[in-house]
Amino acid sequence: MTENHLTGPANPRAHLTSPALHAALRIQNKLLAAARDHLAEAGFTEIHPPVIGPVTDPCSRGSKQVDVDYYGHRYKLMTSAILYKQASLLAFDKIYCIAPNVRLEPLETADTSRHLAEFHQLDVEWAGASKEQAVQLAEDLVAQMVRRAVAELPQEFEVLGRDVGMFAGLVKGVFPRITHAEAVERLHALGHGQSPDAELDWDGEALLSAQSDRPFFVTDYPKGSRGFTDRESPTAPGMLRNFDLIASDGFGELCSGSERTFEYAEAVTRMRETGENPRKYSWYLDLMREGIPASAGFGLGVERFTRYVAGLDAVWQANAFPKLPGVVSP
């Protein structure tokens, strides 16, 4: 690819006619088809969450929300479907969606090769599930998605020069699990000054990722490192019942998930602890007051996952009309 992987495609025509983009998008299409088949077989129903709403999941790591005028009311573009995923469990016990998300990432993310201001996410939510069940589902899902793509699209991988032999460990569907505390210890041993009280920074994720030959899970982040929707452990105060899936070979984080905060009083407390105003979330808290199911779920970044599977230099190469932080584009 001749484009600068930090600034995006040279022009829309060159990008849209690129054989590399064609191969990447065919791989992406196959990954999503495999996901739909796997989740349908497991009893999940696909839903279509809103793109705008009165409130959205709080942003993290310095990204900003986008306001829109909705008939004189200030609404938000969705940064994630999580609030609506939880609400949708009042209709179905197992749901998933593939939806766009918009986050105005800080300009310093422009050189990470894995951030877009507009991206798509495969979101899954499961009523009554535990963190461990969500982790297992994510592991099985990712392994099946890659198996299908590798088996059915050999020419596309050849166009991209991607050695599918590197997925030998992944397709077996057995991913290591380490806790956040163990990840911090490993990073300190590598000379990286990761805070034990914060989520893994981008350089830390990449360092750990480069040490592994297959994806792996990091679990049990400290309270304060994530938003109010991640449930605090009832048996280990100060620890969240959550996880990330980190890719191998330096590609970094692919997926985040958790058990969810679902009880009204706990949600209000967690909102205040994380600096959120509960009044903003009135419709969501009204549902909680009347009762919503306990659940666990996760979100898998579609372009990030495609980048990893296809072996691309940057995440924008897995998007037909990429929006990079700070770069004006169609």
Coordinates of C-alpha atoms in Angstrom, one line a residue:
M1 CA 0.0 0.0 0.0
T2 CA 1.4 3.3 -1.1
E3 CA -0.7 5.6 1.2
N4 CA 0.7 6.9 4.5
H5 CA -0.7 4.6 7.1
L6 CA -0.9 7.5 9.6
T7 CA -2.8 10.0 7.4
G8 CA -5.1 7.7 5.5
P9 CA -5.8 7.2 1.8
A10 CA -4.4 9.6 -0.8
N11 CA -7.8 10.0 -2.4
P12 CA -11.2 8.2 -2.3
R13 CA -10.8 6.7 -5.9
A14 CA -7.4 5.2 -5.3
H15 CA -8.6 3.7 -2.0
L16 CA -11.9 2.3 -3.3
T17 CA -10.2 0.7 -6.4
S18 CA -7.3 -0.8 -4.4
P19 CA -7.0 -4.6 -4.6
A20 CA -5.8 -4.5 -1.0
L21 CA -9.0 -2.8 0.2
H22 CA -11.1 -5.3 -1.8
A23 CA -9.3 -8.2 -0.2
A24 CA -9.6 -6.7 3.3
L25 CA -13.3 -6.0 3.0
R26 CA -14.0 -9.5 1.7
I27 CA -12.2 -10.8 4.7
Q28 CA -14.3 -8.5 6.9
N29 CA -17.5 -9.6 5.3
K30 CA -16.6 -13.2 5.9
L31 CA -15.7 -12.5 9.5
L32 CA -19.1 -10.9 10.1
A33 CA -21.0 -13.6 8.3
A34 CA -19.3 -16.2 10.5
A35 CA -20.1 -14.2 13.6
R36 CA -23.8 -14.0 12.6
D37 CA -23.9 -17.7 12.0
H38 CA -22.2 -18.6 15.2
L39 CA -24.3 -16.3 17.4
A40 CA -27.6 -17.3 15.7
E41 CA -26.8 -21.0 16.4
A42 CA -26.1 -20.0 20.0
G43 CA -29.6 -18.5 20.3
F44 CA -28.7 -14.8 19.9
T45 CA -31.1 -12.3 18.2
E46 CA -29.7 -9.5 16.1
I47 CA -31.0 -6.0 16.9
H48 CA -30.5 -2.5 15.5
P49 CA -29.7 0.0 18.2
P50 CA -30.1 3.8 17.7
V51 CA -27.4 6.0 16.2
I52 CA -28.5 9.0 18.3
G53 CA -30.0 9.3 21.7
P54 CA -30.3 11.7 24.7
V55 CA -27.2 10.1 26.3
T56 CA -24.5 7.6 25.4
D57 CA -21.9 5.5 27.1
P58 CA -19.2 7.9 28.6
C59 CA -16.1 8.2 26.5
S60 CA -12.7 7.2 27.8
R61 CA -9.0 8.0 27.2
G62 CA -9.7 11.6 26.2
S63 CA -12.2 11.0 23.4
K64 CA -15.2 13.3 23.1
Q65 CA -18.8 12.9 22.3
V66 CA -20.6 14.5 19.4
D67 CA -23.7 16.6 19.9
V68 CA -26.6 16.9 17.4
D69 CA -29.7 19.1 17.4
Y70 CA -32.7 16.8 17.6
Y71 CA -35.7 19.0 17.2
G72 CA -34.4 21.5 19.7
H73 CA -33.0 18.9 22.1
R74 CA -29.3 18.1 22.4
Y75 CA -28.8 14.5 21.6
K76 CA -25.6 12.4 21.2
L77 CA -24.1 10.2 18.5
M78 CA -23.5 6.8 20.0
T79 CA -20.0 6.1 21.3
S80 CA -21.2 2.6 22.1
A81 CA -24.4 0.6 22.1
I82 CA -24.0 -0.6 25.7
L83 CA -26.9 1.2 27.3
Y84 CA -29.3 0.1 24.6
K85 CA -27.9 -3.5 24.8
Q86 CA -28.8 -3.7 28.4
A87 CA -32.3 -2.2 27.7
S88 CA -32.8 -4.7 24.9
L89 CA -32.5 -7.6 27.3
L90 CA -36.1 -6.7 28.3
A91 CA -37.1 -8.1 24.9
F92 CA -34.6 -11.0 24.3
D93 CA -32.2 -12.8 26.7
K94 CA -29.4 -13.0 24.1
I95 CA -28.8 -10.1 21.7
Y96 CA -26.1 -8.8 19.4
C97 CA -25.7 -5.9 17.0
I98 CA -23.2 -4.6 14.4
A99 CA -23.4 -0.8 14.7
P100 CA -21.4 2.4 13.9
N101 CA -19.9 4.4 16.8
V102 CA -18.5 7.9 16.8
R103 CA -15.7 9.1 19.2
L104 CA -13.7 12.2 18.6
E105 CA -10.4 10.7 19.6
P106 CA -7.6 13.0 20.8
L107 CA -5.1 14.0 18.1
E108 CA -2.3 12.0 19.7
T109 CA -4.1 8.8 18.6
A110 CA -3.5 9.6 15.0
D111 CA -0.1 7.8 15.1
T112 CA -1.3 4.7 16.9
S113 CA -2.4 3.1 13.6
R114 CA -5.5 1.7 15.4
H115 CA -7.9 4.5 16.1
L116 CA -10.8 5.9 14.0
A117 CA -13.2 8.7 14.8
E118 CA -16.0 6.6 13.3
F119 CA -15.8 2.8 13.5
H120 CA -18.1 -0.2 13.7
Q121 CA -18.5 -2.7 16.6
L122 CA -19.9 -6.1 17.0
D123 CA -21.7 -5.9 20.3
V124 CA -23.0 -8.9 22.3
E125 CA -25.0 -9.0 25.5
W126 CA -26.3 -12.1 27.4
A127 CA -28.8 -12.0 30.2
G128 CA -27.8 -13.9 33.3
A129 CA -24.2 -14.5 32.0
S130 CA -21.1 -14.2 34.1
K131 CA -17.8 -12.7 33.2
E132 CA -16.4 -16.2 32.6
Q133 CA -19.2 -17.1 30.3
A134 CA -18.8 -13.9 28.3
V135 CA -15.0 -14.6 28.0
Q136 CA -15.7 -18.1 26.8
L137 CA -18.2 -16.8 24.2
A138 CA -15.7 -14.2 22.9
E139 CA -13.0 -16.9 22.6
D140 CA -15.2 -19.3 20.7
L141 CA -16.6 -16.5 18.5
V142 CA -13.2 -15.1 17.5
A143 CA -11.8 -18.6 16.8
Q144 CA -14.7 -19.5 14.6
M145 CA -14.6 -16.2 12.7
V146 CA -11.0 -16.7 11.8
R147 CA -11.4 -20.4 10.9
R148 CA -14.1 -19.5 8.4
A149 CA -12.1 -16.6 6.8
V150 CA -8.9 -18.6 6.5
A151 CA -10.7 -21.7 5.1
E152 CA -12.8 -19.8 2.6
L153 CA -10.7 -16.9 1.4
P154 CA -7.2 -18.1 0.6
Q155 CA -6.8 -15.8 -2.4
E156 CA -7.6 -12.7 -0.3
F157 CA -4.9 -13.5 2.2
E158 CA -2.5 -14.1 -0.6
V159 CA -3.2 -10.7 -2.1
L160 CA -2.4 -9.1 1.3
G161 CA 0.7 -11.3 1.9
R162 CA -0.8 -12.5 5.2
D163 CA 0.7 -15.8 6.4
V164 CA -2.4 -17.7 7.7
G165 CA 0.0 -20.1 9.5
M166 CA 0.3 -17.5 12.2
F167 CA -3.3 -18.4 13.3
A168 CA -2.4 -22.0 14.2
G169 CA -2.7 -21.2 17.9
L170 CA -5.7 -18.9 17.5
V171 CA -8.0 -21.3 15.7
K172 CA -7.6 -23.9 18.4
G173 CA -9.7 -21.5 20.5
V174 CA -7.6 -21.6 23.7
F175 CA -6.5 -18.1 24.7
P176 CA -4.4 -17.5 27.8
R177 CA -6.0 -15.4 30.7
I178 CA -4.0 -13.1 33.0
T179 CA -5.3 -10.6 35.5
H180 CA -4.7 -6.9 35.2
A181 CA -2.3 -7.1 38.2
E182 CA -0.3 -9.8 36.4
A183 CA -0.2 -7.7 33.3
V184 CA 1.2 -4.8 35.3
E185 CA 3.9 -7.0 36.7
R186 CA 4.9 -8.2 33.3
L187 CA 5.0 -4.6 32.0
H188 CA 7.2 -3.5 34.9
A189 CA 9.5 -6.4 34.2
L190 CA 9.8 -5.1 30.6
G191 CA 10.7 -1.7 31.8
H192 CA 7.3 -0.1 31.1
G193 CA 5.9 2.2 33.8
Q194 CA 2.3 1.0 33.8
S195 CA 0.1 2.4 36.6
P196 CA -1.5 -0.4 38.6
D197 CA -4.6 1.8 39.1
A198 CA -5.3 2.5 35.4
E199 CA -6.3 0.5 32.3
L200 CA -3.4 -0.6 30.2
D201 CA -2.0 2.2 28.1
W202 CA -1.6 1.8 24.3
D203 CA 2.2 1.2 24.5
G204 CA 1.7 -1.3 27.3
E205 CA -1.0 -3.2 25.3
A206 CA 1.4 -3.3 22.3
L207 CA 4.3 -4.6 24.4
L208 CA 2.2 -7.4 25.9
S209 CA 0.7 -8.2 22.5
A210 CA 4.2 -8.5 21.0
Q211 CA 5.1 -11.2 23.6
S212 CA 2.3 -13.6 22.5
D213 CA 1.7 -15.9 19.6
R214 CA -2.1 -15.8 20.0
P215 CA -4.8 -13.5 21.5
F216 CA -5.1 -13.5 25.3
F217 CA -7.5 -12.0 27.9
V218 CA -6.6 -9.5 30.6
T219 CA -9.2 -9.6 33.3
D220 CA -10.2 -7.9 36.6
Y221 CA -9.3 -4.2 36.1
P222 CA -9.2 -2.0 39.1
K223 CA -12.2 0.1 40.0
G224 CA -11.7 3.7 38.7
S225 CA -10.1 2.5 35.5
R226 CA -13.4 2.0 33.6
G227 CA -16.8 3.5 33.5
F228 CA -19.9 2.9 35.6
T229 CA -21.3 0.1 33.4
D230 CA -18.6 -2.4 34.4
R231 CA -19.8 -4.1 37.6
E232 CA -17.7 -4.1 40.7
S233 CA -17.0 -7.5 42.2
P234 CA -19.3 -8.2 45.1
T235 CA -16.6 -10.5 46.7
A236 CA -13.5 -8.4 45.9
P237 CA -14.2 -4.7 46.4
G238 CA -12.2 -2.4 44.3
M239 CA -12.0 -4.9 41.4
L240 CA -14.2 -4.9 38.3
R241 CA -15.7 -8.0 36.7
N242 CA -14.4 -7.2 33.3
F243 CA -11.9 -8.1 30.6
D244 CA -10.1 -7.1 27.4
L245 CA -9.0 -9.4 24.5
I246 CA -5.5 -8.5 23.3
A247 CA -4.3 -9.6 19.9
S248 CA -0.9 -11.2 19.3
D249 CA 2.0 -9.7 17.3
G250 CA 1.7 -6.1 18.6
F251 CA -1.8 -5.4 17.3
G252 CA -3.1 -4.5 20.7
E253 CA -6.6 -4.5 22.1
L254 CA -9.5 -6.0 20.0
C255 CA -12.4 -6.4 22.4
S256 CA -13.6 -5.2 25.8
G257 CA -16.4 -6.7 28.0
S258 CA -17.7 -7.1 31.5
E259 CA -20.5 -8.1 33.8
R260 CA -22.8 -5.1 33.9
T261 CA -23.9 -2.8 36.7
F262 CA -27.7 -3.5 36.7
E263 CA -29.1 -2.5 40.1
Y264 CA -30.4 1.0 40.4
A265 CA -28.7 2.1 43.6
E266 CA -25.4 0.6 42.5
A267 CA -25.6 2.3 39.1
V268 CA -26.2 5.8 40.7
T269 CA -23.3 5.2 43.1
R270 CA -21.0 4.1 40.3
M271 CA -22.1 7.1 38.1
R272 CA -21.2 9.5 40.9
E273 CA -17.9 7.8 41.5
T274 CA -16.9 8.2 37.9
G275 CA -18.0 11.8 37.7
E276 CA -21.2 11.3 35.8
N277 CA -24.5 13.1 36.6
P278 CA -27.3 10.5 37.1
R279 CA -29.9 13.0 35.9
K280 CA -28.5 12.7 32.3
Y281 CA -29.4 9.0 32.3
S282 CA -33.0 9.3 33.4
W283 CA -34.6 6.9 30.9
Y284 CA -31.9 4.3 31.6
L285 CA -32.1 4.6 35.4
D286 CA -35.9 4.5 35.2
L287 CA -35.6 1.0 33.5
M288 CA -33.2 0.0 36.2
R289 CA -35.5 1.1 39.0
E290 CA -38.2 -1.2 37.6
G291 CA -35.7 -3.9 37.0
I292 CA -33.5 -5.1 34.2
P293 CA -31.7 -8.4 33.9
A294 CA -28.2 -9.0 35.2
S295 CA -25.9 -9.5 32.2
A296 CA -22.5 -9.7 30.7
G297 CA -21.3 -8.8 27.2
F298 CA -18.6 -7.4 25.1
G299 CA -17.8 -5.3 22.0
L300 CA -15.4 -6.3 19.3
G301 CA -14.0 -3.6 17.0
V302 CA -14.8 -4.6 13.5
E303 CA -12.0 -2.6 11.8
R304 CA -9.5 -3.5 14.4
F305 CA -10.2 -7.1 14.2
T306 CA -10.1 -7.0 10.4
R307 CA -6.8 -5.2 10.6
Y308 CA -5.4 -8.0 12.8
V309 CA -6.7 -10.9 10.7
A310 CA -5.7 -9.3 7.4
G311 CA -2.3 -8.1 8.7
L312 CA -2.9 -4.5 7.7
D313 CA -0.6 -1.6 8.6
A314 CA -3.4 0.6 10.0
V315 CA -7.1 0.3 11.0
W316 CA -8.3 2.7 8.3
Q317 CA -7.3 0.2 5.6
A318 CA -10.2 -1.9 6.8
N319 CA -12.8 0.8 6.2
A320 CA -14.1 2.0 2.8
F321 CA -14.6 5.6 4.0
P322 CA -12.2 6.0 7.0
K323 CA -12.4 8.9 9.4
L324 CA -9.0 9.4 11.1
P325 CA -8.6 11.7 14.1
G326 CA -8.0 15.2 12.9
V327 CA -8.0 14.3 9.2
V328 CA -10.7 16.0 7.1
S329 CA -12.1 13.3 4.7
P330 CA -15.3 12.4 2.8

